[in-house]
């Protein structure tokens, strides 16, 4: 009979074979051996259990450490991100602060702030949009309201010019014409100054007879010049092409301003309007303009300042001569927008010279040349029928008289609806279409006419200053051009002649 090895050793050591052969002793030894064996088993189970829990403990500790590392890294990344978003964030928590709850509540606060900011921004944007809309509506309404009566004045002057007048009356009429045109350009200045500030001006491309143009500028300033004992001279290069293409209104604004400043700051002196040909290629003409005077001059240190907004060289000057200090700012901006720069040379008590070079395109239109060479008599629309769509009676009268002077047949319509009917029932060569009219406006009328007639030229008439937007819309709707009221008879004739090829 085999016993537990430890018991076997003890039996060998302490029991004699006789004692071992006794049955009760053997029964006792068997029980003891069983106890040994079960003790061994229990011990192994306990040891195993202990080993397993130790391993688990190690693994759990390692997991925890890893998680802690990740957490620390996330917190520091989070802090970094918060700091880059908000430079004031470090005041809210320190570098050592690893309280995620604190950071999260800080973030919550930030998100709320951002949401509020977003709301405020949306409100501000809506407000700004409304303000911009109100401003552009105001500009459009004002430009219409102011230009309508002015249109009537300029139109009347033009009609009077067709009459036989005494030389004195002609002279007075010229002064009236120039002054009303000045008033018009002043209104244009004020109305589109904001456009200019935003750099949104689009420069028109029209034929300009430079010499004729300079003479007009001289004429416009003549009365003031004479009052101050000044003489205005034009010095003009003979090789300058007769016509160039550019924005006559803007060029007029620049030159008029410079000449009127020269007149204002000179007494018993001379003002020279100098134009030289700088460069001439097939497509491009560069002209150098200089306005020179023998007036009070501008001190060196003030010479760059006078181009700033609302700045004048000397406050006493303002009292004596008036002015807003805006003129040179507008000129500088207008030239910059045409890639040109204005310069000044001046000496106190000697005089001033303002000069710049401006690029123009070469003119390709021959109508103007013809009109110029043969005078107004060449304007001939005999045999042509023009539909004039206009609601303001005075405008109708002016345009109708102009057209009749050119021997055109004129059909009238007081609004778009009547115009559509007239086109259906008459043979019309060209339509002059006002934009703003009651019952049906010019845009809608054009759309309706284009449903059944694609070929008849339609020219938009607008009293708005900012014609470029209107022109784009007019063309998009099927119109063929745009004339701004009050129209210059030459411009009106040129566009009509171009569209119906007379
Ligand atoms: P305004 O003439 O309306 O005051 P400008 O911007 O045209 O504004 O001119 C700014 C200032 O520059 C004038 O007030 C004047 O001090 C000075 N200035 C402009 N042109 C001349 C000139 N030809 N001679 C002397 N000073 C001039």
mmCIF file of N, CA and C in Angstrom, residues 405-495:
data_model
loop_
_atom_site.group_PDB
_atom_site.id
_atom_site.type_symbol
_atom_site.label_atom_id
_atom_site.label_comp_id
_atom_site.label_asym_id
_atom_site.label_seq_id
_atom_site.Cartn_x
_atom_site.Cartn_y
_atom_site.Cartn_z
ATOM 1 N N UNK A 405 -35.582 117.380 -84.897
ATOM 2 C CA UNK A 405 -34.525 118.185 -85.511
ATOM 3 C C UNK A 405 -33.676 117.347 -86.458
ATOM 4 N N UNK A 406 -33.587 116.065 -86.149
ATOM 5 C CA UNK A 406 -32.816 115.167 -87.020
ATOM 6 C C UNK A 406 -33.725 114.502 -88.069
ATOM 7 N N UNK A 407 -34.956 115.035 -88.199
ATOM 8 C CA UNK A 407 -35.942 114.608 -89.205
ATOM 9 C C UNK A 407 -36.451 113.186 -89.015
ATOM 10 N N UNK A 408 -36.467 112.693 -87.789
ATOM 11 C CA UNK A 408 -37.001 111.346 -87.559
ATOM 12 C C UNK A 408 -38.509 111.429 -87.348
ATOM 13 N N UNK A 409 -39.188 110.352 -87.660
ATOM 14 C CA UNK A 409 -40.613 110.214 -87.342
ATOM 15 C C UNK A 409 -40.672 109.717 -85.903
ATOM 16 N N UNK A 410 -41.473 110.370 -85.045
ATOM 17 C CA UNK A 410 -41.472 109.946 -83.633
ATOM 18 C C UNK A 410 -42.846 109.393 -83.246
ATOM 19 N N UNK A 411 -42.848 108.172 -82.690
ATOM 20 C CA UNK A 411 -44.074 107.586 -82.143
ATOM 21 C C UNK A 411 -43.900 107.590 -80.629
ATOM 22 N N UNK A 412 -44.951 107.986 -79.890
ATOM 23 C CA UNK A 412 -44.806 108.115 -78.440
ATOM 24 C C UNK A 412 -45.561 107.024 -77.686
ATOM 25 N N UNK A 413 -45.001 106.627 -76.545
ATOM 26 C CA UNK A 413 -45.705 105.718 -75.632
ATOM 27 C C UNK A 413 -45.373 106.162 -74.219
ATOM 28 N N UNK A 414 -46.422 106.262 -73.350
ATOM 29 C CA UNK A 414 -46.161 106.829 -72.021
ATOM 30 C C UNK A 414 -45.767 105.773 -70.993
ATOM 31 N N UNK A 415 -45.877 104.514 -71.374
ATOM 32 C CA UNK A 415 -45.376 103.466 -70.472
ATOM 33 C C UNK A 415 -45.099 102.194 -71.270
ATOM 34 N N UNK A 416 -44.577 101.182 -70.598
ATOM 35 C CA UNK A 416 -44.158 99.955 -71.268
ATOM 36 C C UNK A 416 -45.305 99.223 -71.952
ATOM 37 N N UNK A 417 -46.471 99.237 -71.288
ATOM 38 C CA UNK A 417 -47.614 98.504 -71.832
ATOM 39 C C UNK A 417 -48.023 99.078 -73.195
ATOM 40 N N UNK A 418 -48.115 100.424 -73.234
ATOM 41 C CA UNK A 418 -48.481 101.095 -74.492
ATOM 42 C C UNK A 418 -47.400 100.804 -75.545
ATOM 43 N N UNK A 419 -46.139 100.792 -75.106
ATOM 44 C CA UNK A 419 -45.026 100.567 -76.036
ATOM 45 C C UNK A 419 -45.159 99.212 -76.729
ATOM 46 N N UNK A 420 -45.499 98.173 -75.959
ATOM 47 C CA UNK A 420 -45.618 96.828 -76.546
ATOM 48 C C UNK A 420 -46.671 96.850 -77.653
ATOM 49 N N UNK A 421 -47.808 97.500 -77.371
ATOM 50 C CA UNK A 421 -48.888 97.598 -78.378
ATOM 51 C C UNK A 421 -48.405 98.343 -79.612
ATOM 52 N N UNK A 422 -47.681 99.454 -79.395
ATOM 53 C CA UNK A 422 -47.219 100.275 -80.521
ATOM 54 C C UNK A 422 -46.251 99.497 -81.407
ATOM 55 N N UNK A 423 -45.429 98.671 -80.800
ATOM 56 C CA UNK A 423 -44.480 97.878 -81.597
ATOM 57 C C UNK A 423 -45.246 96.868 -82.453
ATOM 58 N N UNK A 424 -46.350 96.318 -81.861
ATOM 59 C CA UNK A 424 -47.155 95.334 -82.608
ATOM 60 C C UNK A 424 -47.825 95.990 -83.818
ATOM 61 N N UNK A 425 -48.253 97.256 -83.658
ATOM 62 C CA UNK A 425 -49.096 97.878 -84.693
ATOM 63 C C UNK A 425 -48.383 98.881 -85.589
ATOM 64 N N UNK A 426 -47.102 99.096 -85.413
ATOM 65 C CA UNK A 426 -46.395 100.084 -86.245
ATOM 66 C C UNK A 426 -45.081 99.510 -86.759
ATOM 67 N N UNK A 427 -44.551 100.139 -87.791
ATOM 68 C CA UNK A 427 -43.211 99.752 -88.243
ATOM 69 C C UNK A 427 -42.231 100.697 -87.548
ATOM 70 N N UNK A 428 -41.465 100.130 -86.653
ATOM 71 C CA UNK A 428 -40.562 100.950 -85.838
ATOM 72 C C UNK A 428 -39.115 100.567 -86.178
ATOM 73 N N UNK A 429 -38.249 101.567 -86.337
ATOM 74 C CA UNK A 429 -36.838 101.270 -86.624
ATOM 75 C C UNK A 429 -36.018 101.109 -85.355
ATOM 76 N N UNK A 430 -36.410 101.853 -84.300
ATOM 77 C CA UNK A 430 -35.614 101.800 -83.069
ATOM 78 C C UNK A 430 -36.475 102.280 -81.888
ATOM 79 N N UNK A 431 -36.207 101.720 -80.709
ATOM 80 C CA UNK A 431 -36.981 102.139 -79.518
ATOM 81 C C UNK A 431 -36.045 102.798 -78.511
ATOM 82 N N UNK A 432 -36.451 103.971 -78.018
ATOM 83 C CA UNK A 432 -35.753 104.593 -76.881
ATOM 84 C C UNK A 432 -36.641 104.315 -75.676
ATOM 85 N N UNK A 433 -36.137 103.528 -74.739
ATOM 86 C CA UNK A 433 -37.004 103.009 -73.671
ATOM 87 C C UNK A 433 -36.544 103.499 -72.297
ATOM 88 N N UNK A 434 -37.404 104.302 -71.648
ATOM 89 C CA UNK A 434 -37.107 104.711 -70.272
ATOM 90 C C UNK A 434 -37.166 103.455 -69.393
ATOM 91 N N UNK A 435 -36.405 103.466 -68.281
ATOM 92 C CA UNK A 435 -36.416 102.273 -67.423
ATOM 93 C C UNK A 435 -37.529 102.366 -66.370
ATOM 94 N N UNK A 436 -37.516 103.471 -65.624
ATOM 95 C CA UNK A 436 -38.508 103.604 -64.555
ATOM 96 C C UNK A 436 -39.768 104.271 -65.086
ATOM 97 N N UNK A 437 -40.856 103.487 -65.128
ATOM 98 C CA UNK A 437 -42.127 104.062 -65.605
ATOM 99 C C UNK A 437 -43.270 103.423 -64.825
ATOM 100 N N UNK A 438 -44.409 104.118 -64.706
ATOM 101 C CA UNK A 438 -45.550 103.492 -64.034
ATOM 102 C C UNK A 438 -46.175 102.432 -64.954
ATOM 103 N N UNK A 439 -47.055 101.617 -64.388
ATOM 104 C CA UNK A 439 -47.810 100.547 -65.091
ATOM 105 C C UNK A 439 -46.893 99.423 -65.579
ATOM 106 N N UNK A 440 -45.956 99.728 -66.479
ATOM 107 C CA UNK A 440 -44.995 98.682 -66.881
ATOM 108 C C UNK A 440 -43.637 99.329 -67.127
ATOM 109 N N UNK A 441 -42.598 98.844 -66.431
ATOM 110 C CA UNK A 441 -41.280 99.471 -66.586
ATOM 111 C C UNK A 441 -40.577 99.014 -67.872
ATOM 112 N N UNK A 442 -39.463 99.631 -68.156
ATOM 113 C CA UNK A 442 -38.749 99.375 -69.408
ATOM 114 C C UNK A 442 -38.217 97.955 -69.524
ATOM 115 N N UNK A 443 -37.772 97.381 -68.397
ATOM 116 C CA UNK A 443 -37.239 96.009 -68.427
ATOM 117 C C UNK A 443 -38.337 95.028 -68.857
ATOM 118 N N UNK A 444 -39.528 95.151 -68.193
ATOM 119 C CA UNK A 444 -40.627 94.225 -68.489
ATOM 120 C C UNK A 444 -41.078 94.406 -69.936
ATOM 121 N N UNK A 445 -41.192 95.663 -70.359
ATOM 122 C CA UNK A 445 -41.647 95.924 -71.732
ATOM 123 C C UNK A 445 -40.680 95.279 -72.730
ATOM 124 N N UNK A 446 -39.366 95.398 -72.455
ATOM 125 C CA UNK A 446 -38.374 94.814 -73.364
ATOM 126 C C UNK A 446 -38.559 93.295 -73.444
ATOM 127 N N UNK A 447 -38.763 92.676 -72.260
ATOM 128 C CA UNK A 447 -38.952 91.214 -72.249
ATOM 129 C C UNK A 447 -40.137 90.834 -73.131
ATOM 130 N N UNK A 448 -41.232 91.595 -72.985
ATOM 131 C CA UNK A 448 -42.459 91.285 -73.746
ATOM 132 C C UNK A 448 -42.220 91.500 -75.243
ATOM 133 N N UNK A 449 -41.524 92.580 -75.601
ATOM 134 C CA UNK A 449 -41.269 92.855 -77.033
ATOM 135 C C UNK A 449 -40.380 91.749 -77.613
ATOM 136 N N UNK A 450 -39.392 91.325 -76.820
ATOM 137 C CA UNK A 450 -38.467 90.289 -77.311
ATOM 138 C C UNK A 450 -39.150 88.939 -77.527
ATOM 139 N N UNK A 451 -40.374 88.775 -76.944
ATOM 140 C CA UNK A 451 -41.108 87.512 -77.173
ATOM 141 C C UNK A 451 -41.552 87.410 -78.629
ATOM 142 N N UNK A 452 -41.772 88.574 -79.276
ATOM 143 C CA UNK A 452 -42.233 88.491 -80.675
ATOM 144 C C UNK A 452 -41.338 89.248 -81.666
ATOM 145 N N UNK A 453 -40.409 90.038 -81.147
ATOM 146 C CA UNK A 453 -39.512 90.756 -82.068
ATOM 147 C C UNK A 453 -38.085 90.766 -81.510
ATOM 148 N N UNK A 454 -37.198 90.082 -82.237
ATOM 149 C CA UNK A 454 -35.824 89.950 -81.732
ATOM 150 C C UNK A 454 -34.872 90.970 -82.329
ATOM 151 N N UNK A 455 -35.304 91.622 -83.428
ATOM 152 C CA UNK A 455 -34.312 92.411 -84.178
ATOM 153 C C UNK A 455 -34.343 93.915 -83.877
ATOM 154 N N UNK A 456 -35.483 94.437 -83.462
ATOM 155 C CA UNK A 456 -35.585 95.898 -83.320
ATOM 156 C C UNK A 456 -34.643 96.410 -82.216
ATOM 157 N N UNK A 457 -33.764 97.380 -82.543
ATOM 158 C CA UNK A 457 -32.847 97.861 -81.502
ATOM 159 C C UNK A 457 -33.593 98.612 -80.395
ATOM 160 N N UNK A 458 -33.278 98.281 -79.142
ATOM 161 C CA UNK A 458 -33.901 98.973 -77.996
ATOM 162 C C UNK A 458 -32.784 99.608 -77.169
ATOM 163 N N UNK A 459 -32.868 100.930 -76.997
ATOM 164 C CA UNK A 459 -31.861 101.645 -76.202
ATOM 165 C C UNK A 459 -32.500 102.089 -74.900
ATOM 166 N N UNK A 460 -31.860 101.750 -73.790
ATOM 167 C CA UNK A 460 -32.393 102.140 -72.478
ATOM 168 C C UNK A 460 -32.063 103.601 -72.199
ATOM 169 N N UNK A 461 -33.027 104.313 -71.623
ATOM 170 C CA UNK A 461 -32.777 105.689 -71.173
ATOM 171 C C UNK A 461 -32.832 105.660 -69.655
ATOM 172 N N UNK A 462 -31.785 106.144 -69.026
ATOM 173 C CA UNK A 462 -31.821 106.096 -67.563
ATOM 174 C C UNK A 462 -31.362 107.397 -66.937
ATOM 175 N N UNK A 463 -32.026 107.748 -65.829
ATOM 176 C CA UNK A 463 -31.646 108.974 -65.130
ATOM 177 C C UNK A 463 -30.712 108.648 -63.982
ATOM 178 N N UNK A 464 -30.291 107.392 -63.909
ATOM 179 C CA UNK A 464 -29.431 107.010 -62.798
ATOM 180 C C UNK A 464 -27.975 107.333 -63.123
ATOM 181 N N UNK A 465 -27.201 107.630 -62.065
ATOM 182 C CA UNK A 465 -25.792 107.955 -62.276
ATOM 183 C C UNK A 465 -25.002 106.706 -62.597
ATOM 184 N N UNK A 466 -25.353 105.645 -61.833
ATOM 185 C CA UNK A 466 -24.536 104.437 -61.929
ATOM 186 C C UNK A 466 -25.091 103.607 -63.080
ATOM 187 N N UNK A 467 -24.663 103.959 -64.286
ATOM 188 C CA UNK A 467 -25.276 103.340 -65.456
ATOM 189 C C UNK A 467 -24.731 101.956 -65.749
ATOM 190 N N UNK A 468 -23.545 101.651 -65.206
ATOM 191 C CA UNK A 468 -22.926 100.387 -65.601
ATOM 192 C C UNK A 468 -23.762 99.174 -65.188
ATOM 193 N N UNK A 469 -24.340 99.222 -63.960
ATOM 194 C CA UNK A 469 -25.179 98.102 -63.491
ATOM 195 C C UNK A 469 -26.427 98.001 -64.369
ATOM 196 N N UNK A 470 -27.010 99.191 -64.626
ATOM 197 C CA UNK A 470 -28.243 99.228 -65.408
ATOM 198 C C UNK A 470 -27.979 98.724 -66.815
ATOM 199 N N UNK A 471 -26.840 99.153 -67.381
ATOM 200 C CA UNK A 471 -26.494 98.732 -68.735
ATOM 201 C C UNK A 471 -26.373 97.212 -68.800
ATOM 202 N N UNK A 472 -25.716 96.639 -67.798
ATOM 203 C CA UNK A 472 -25.520 95.186 -67.793
ATOM 204 C C UNK A 472 -26.873 94.485 -67.770
ATOM 205 N N UNK A 473 -27.783 94.972 -66.913
ATOM 206 C CA UNK A 473 -29.097 94.350 -66.807
ATOM 207 C C UNK A 473 -29.878 94.537 -68.106
ATOM 208 N N UNK A 474 -29.788 95.755 -68.663
ATOM 209 C CA UNK A 474 -30.510 96.069 -69.892
ATOM 210 C C UNK A 474 -30.073 95.140 -71.028
ATOM 211 N N UNK A 475 -28.763 94.958 -71.159
ATOM 212 C CA UNK A 475 -28.228 94.113 -72.240
ATOM 213 C C UNK A 475 -28.678 92.667 -72.023
ATOM 214 N N UNK A 476 -28.630 92.250 -70.760
ATOM 215 C CA UNK A 476 -29.014 90.875 -70.435
ATOM 216 C C UNK A 476 -30.468 90.608 -70.823
ATOM 217 N N UNK A 477 -31.320 91.642 -70.703
ATOM 218 C CA UNK A 477 -32.739 91.471 -71.012
ATOM 219 C C UNK A 477 -33.044 91.653 -72.496
ATOM 220 N N UNK A 478 -32.027 91.897 -73.282
ATOM 221 C CA UNK A 478 -32.257 91.978 -74.723
ATOM 222 C C UNK A 478 -32.214 93.387 -75.277
ATOM 223 N N UNK A 479 -31.797 94.358 -74.445
ATOM 224 C CA UNK A 479 -31.657 95.717 -74.979
ATOM 225 C C UNK A 479 -30.306 95.817 -75.697
ATOM 226 N N UNK A 480 -30.136 96.892 -76.473
ATOM 227 C CA UNK A 480 -28.913 96.969 -77.282
ATOM 228 C C UNK A 480 -27.944 98.058 -76.847
ATOM 229 N N UNK A 481 -28.334 98.833 -75.843
ATOM 230 C CA UNK A 481 -27.432 99.899 -75.383
ATOM 231 C C UNK A 481 -28.117 100.715 -74.314
ATOM 232 N N UNK A 482 -27.411 101.722 -73.832
ATOM 233 C CA UNK A 482 -27.931 102.491 -72.717
ATOM 234 C C UNK A 482 -27.441 103.936 -72.842
ATOM 235 N N UNK A 483 -28.353 104.891 -72.663
ATOM 236 C CA UNK A 483 -27.954 106.304 -72.666
ATOM 237 C C UNK A 483 -28.420 106.904 -71.353
ATOM 238 N N UNK A 484 -27.516 107.663 -70.736
ATOM 239 C CA UNK A 484 -27.849 108.243 -69.457
ATOM 240 C C UNK A 484 -28.422 109.650 -69.659
ATOM 241 N N UNK A 485 -29.550 109.928 -68.967
ATOM 242 C CA UNK A 485 -30.158 111.263 -69.063
ATOM 243 C C UNK A 485 -29.512 112.185 -68.035
ATOM 244 N N UNK A 486 -29.315 113.432 -68.237
ATOM 245 C CA UNK A 486 -29.652 114.167 -69.449
ATOM 246 C C UNK A 486 -28.677 113.814 -70.568
ATOM 247 N N UNK A 487 -29.217 113.469 -71.760
ATOM 248 C CA UNK A 487 -28.271 113.035 -72.784
ATOM 249 C C UNK A 487 -27.739 114.180 -73.616
ATOM 250 N N UNK A 488 -26.511 113.970 -73.933
ATOM 251 C CA UNK A 488 -25.837 114.879 -74.823
ATOM 252 C C UNK A 488 -26.321 114.502 -76.225
ATOM 253 N N UNK A 489 -26.780 115.469 -77.058
ATOM 254 C CA UNK A 489 -27.327 115.136 -78.375
ATOM 255 C C UNK A 489 -26.346 114.304 -79.214
ATOM 256 N N UNK A 490 -25.049 114.609 -79.091
ATOM 257 C CA UNK A 490 -24.057 113.846 -79.863
ATOM 258 C C UNK A 490 -24.076 112.376 -79.483
ATOM 259 N N UNK A 491 -24.139 112.125 -78.159
ATOM 260 C CA UNK A 491 -24.153 110.738 -77.685
ATOM 261 C C UNK A 491 -25.406 110.025 -78.156
ATOM 262 N N UNK A 492 -26.536 110.729 -78.031
ATOM 263 C CA UNK A 492 -27.808 110.111 -78.412
ATOM 264 C C UNK A 492 -27.791 109.792 -79.903
ATOM 265 N N UNK A 493 -27.360 110.762 -80.694
ATOM 266 C CA UNK A 493 -27.336 110.538 -82.144
ATOM 267 C C UNK A 493 -26.373 109.389 -82.485
ATOM 268 N N UNK A 494 -25.215 109.413 -81.846
ATOM 269 C CA UNK A 494 -24.203 108.394 -82.164
ATOM 270 C C UNK A 494 -24.739 106.996 -81.905
ATOM 271 N N UNK A 495 -25.428 106.828 -80.794
ATOM 272 C CA UNK A 495 -25.891 105.466 -80.474
ATOM 273 C C UNK A 495 -27.038 105.055 -81.410
#
